[in-house]
């Protein structure tokens, strides 16, 4: 009998972290490496948010926080959902956890029994299937295509729902593709869900504030109020407020579900960090002007990256609506020889050779369940992005 649990054998390491580590190792050897592999923002947390944390420390808000979160934050979350999404949630229908990832984990732990299925559109954020597996459920997958912006189509959703489907996981804007659902696209999906009353939806809205141009962000319970009773609306401060290290995520949903998540969390991490929660109150209630600044900067970067990648031989890069990722297809590069002499057989070969020959770290699409593609995070400076895209162009140009 092995010492480590069998559950571990069901879980894959995060390809994103593996790639980031490879880039770090090469840097440590003195190589000039640009990492486009992480979902980390270049911006710093705004000063008024930091000040709120400092004030909280000075006031002695350093004790255990209530399991579901401090009431001022749960009230701020309820206000946020009303103000930005037109959703009515009582503070008692909200829960605060240690990052968005933890929210998903708690929801799955609180609801999944062996045999329960969670339907996940491909490509997906790397953690979804692994969280489902760790919580004893079965991840099932629905396919998407580049032609439809990697967005789930209603007929594909319908086809993949089984009597065992407990949840649909939706993520808009998406990590890894940046694709986001318009109101009409979302309504087409919620119409399908209305025909399957046993299916709940977990909507991961982490990138809500990062949509570009006139694009209107929508979330399922807003588009179809009749789904409110079986929707967990998840969000967090990590991406919107450049607060990845503060570790605060939150969700709102039916009280019964939120209570069950509180129950899980109470025997696990207890309440999230008190100081981070006070900072998050300020993030949600305080001035929001920096959101427009972030948005403008990211839109410029998206446009720069898409245009430069579309000048790279063999890459096809659609224009995504949001987040800070692009997801080019490298199908036409497969079968060609890299400068090292290696023939590229997979998208993983593509990113490995790109890192070796030009020092640019990206993540292969197959790690997110759909390839041959690569995910490029443009959450870095314009200068670095330009340099990285030139290197990618050079690498593609060198393929034979
Ligand atoms: C789609 C998506 N959901 C959730 C998370 C997790 O957010 P957090 O850092 O708050 O745990 C991420 C982080 O990369 C993400 O990309």
PDB file of C-alpha atoms and ligand atoms in Angstrom, residues 39 98-104 125 128 171 173-176 204-207 234-239 243-244 247-249 325 375, ligand 1:
ATOM      1  CA  UNK A  39      -2.020  34.905 -15.414  1.00  0.00           C
ATOM      2  CA  UNK A  98      -9.273  32.068  -0.007  1.00  0.00           C
ATOM      3  CA  UNK A  99      -9.295  32.949  -3.714  1.00  0.00           C
ATOM      4  CA  UNK A 100     -11.646  32.083  -6.528  1.00  0.00           C
ATOM      5  CA  UNK A 101     -10.096  28.634  -6.833  1.00  0.00           C
ATOM      6  CA  UNK A 102     -11.070  27.858  -3.255  1.00  0.00           C
ATOM      7  CA  UNK A 103     -14.680  28.882  -3.938  1.00  0.00           C
ATOM      8  CA  UNK A 104     -14.890  26.338  -6.773  1.00  0.00           C
ATOM      9  CA  UNK A 125      -8.985  26.641 -17.110  1.00  0.00           C
ATOM     10  CA  UNK A 128     -11.489  22.705 -13.309  1.00  0.00           C
ATOM     11  CA  UNK A 171     -16.146  30.830 -17.635  1.00  0.00           C
ATOM     12  CA  UNK A 173     -14.310  35.833 -20.340  1.00  0.00           C
ATOM     13  CA  UNK A 174     -12.348  32.656 -20.578  1.00  0.00           C
ATOM     14  CA  UNK A 175      -8.976  31.592 -19.400  1.00  0.00           C
ATOM     15  CA  UNK A 176      -7.337  30.342 -21.706  1.00  0.00           C
ATOM     16  CA  UNK A 204     -16.671  31.801 -13.066  1.00  0.00           C
ATOM     17  CA  UNK A 205     -16.775  35.550 -13.677  1.00  0.00           C
ATOM     18  CA  UNK A 206     -13.232  36.318 -12.529  1.00  0.00           C
ATOM     19  CA  UNK A 207     -12.425  38.327 -15.668  1.00  0.00           C
ATOM     20  CA  UNK A 234     -18.438  33.204  -8.580  1.00  0.00           C
ATOM     21  CA  UNK A 235     -16.054  36.125  -8.743  1.00  0.00           C
ATOM     22  CA  UNK A 236     -13.077  37.571  -6.897  1.00  0.00           C
ATOM     23  CA  UNK A 237     -10.764  40.505  -6.475  1.00  0.00           C
ATOM     24  CA  UNK A 238      -7.647  38.795  -7.905  1.00  0.00           C
ATOM     25  CA  UNK A 239      -7.909  39.842 -11.535  1.00  0.00           C
ATOM     26  CA  UNK A 243      -4.961  41.463  -5.918  1.00  0.00           C
ATOM     27  CA  UNK A 244      -3.810  37.941  -6.806  1.00  0.00           C
ATOM     28  CA  UNK A 247      -6.286  35.512  -1.869  1.00  0.00           C
ATOM     29  CA  UNK A 248      -9.912  36.603  -1.783  1.00  0.00           C
ATOM     30  CA  UNK A 249     -12.617  35.043  -3.927  1.00  0.00           C
ATOM     31  CA  UNK A 325      -5.029  35.786 -23.058  1.00  0.00           C
ATOM     32  CA  UNK A 375      -1.966  30.279 -24.743  1.00  0.00           C
TER      33      UNK A 375
HETATM   34  C1  LIG B   1     -10.697  31.332 -14.872  1.00  0.00           C
HETATM   35  C2  LIG B   1     -10.092  31.466 -13.519  1.00  0.00           C
HETATM   36  N1  LIG B   1     -10.837  31.177 -12.459  1.00  0.00           N
HETATM   37  C3  LIG B   1     -10.348  31.265 -11.217  1.00  0.00           C
HETATM   38  C4  LIG B   1      -9.041  31.644 -11.004  1.00  0.00           C
HETATM   39  C5  LIG B   1      -8.525  31.656  -9.602  1.00  0.00           C
HETATM   40  O1  LIG B   1      -8.515  32.864  -9.022  1.00  0.00           O
HETATM   41  P1  LIG B   1      -7.796  33.075  -7.621  1.00  0.00           P
HETATM   42  O2  LIG B   1      -6.396  33.480  -7.896  1.00  0.00           O
HETATM   43  O3  LIG B   1      -8.615  34.155  -6.959  1.00  0.00           O
HETATM   44  O4  LIG B   1      -7.868  31.790  -6.863  1.00  0.00           O
HETATM   45  C6  LIG B   1      -8.216  31.943 -12.083  1.00  0.00           C
HETATM   46  C7  LIG B   1      -6.804  32.302 -11.863  1.00  0.00           C
HETATM   47  O5  LIG B   1      -5.956  32.228 -12.707  1.00  0.00           O
HETATM   48  C8  LIG B   1      -8.757  31.855 -13.370  1.00  0.00           C
HETATM   49  O6  LIG B   1      -8.009  32.122 -14.444  1.00  0.00           O
END
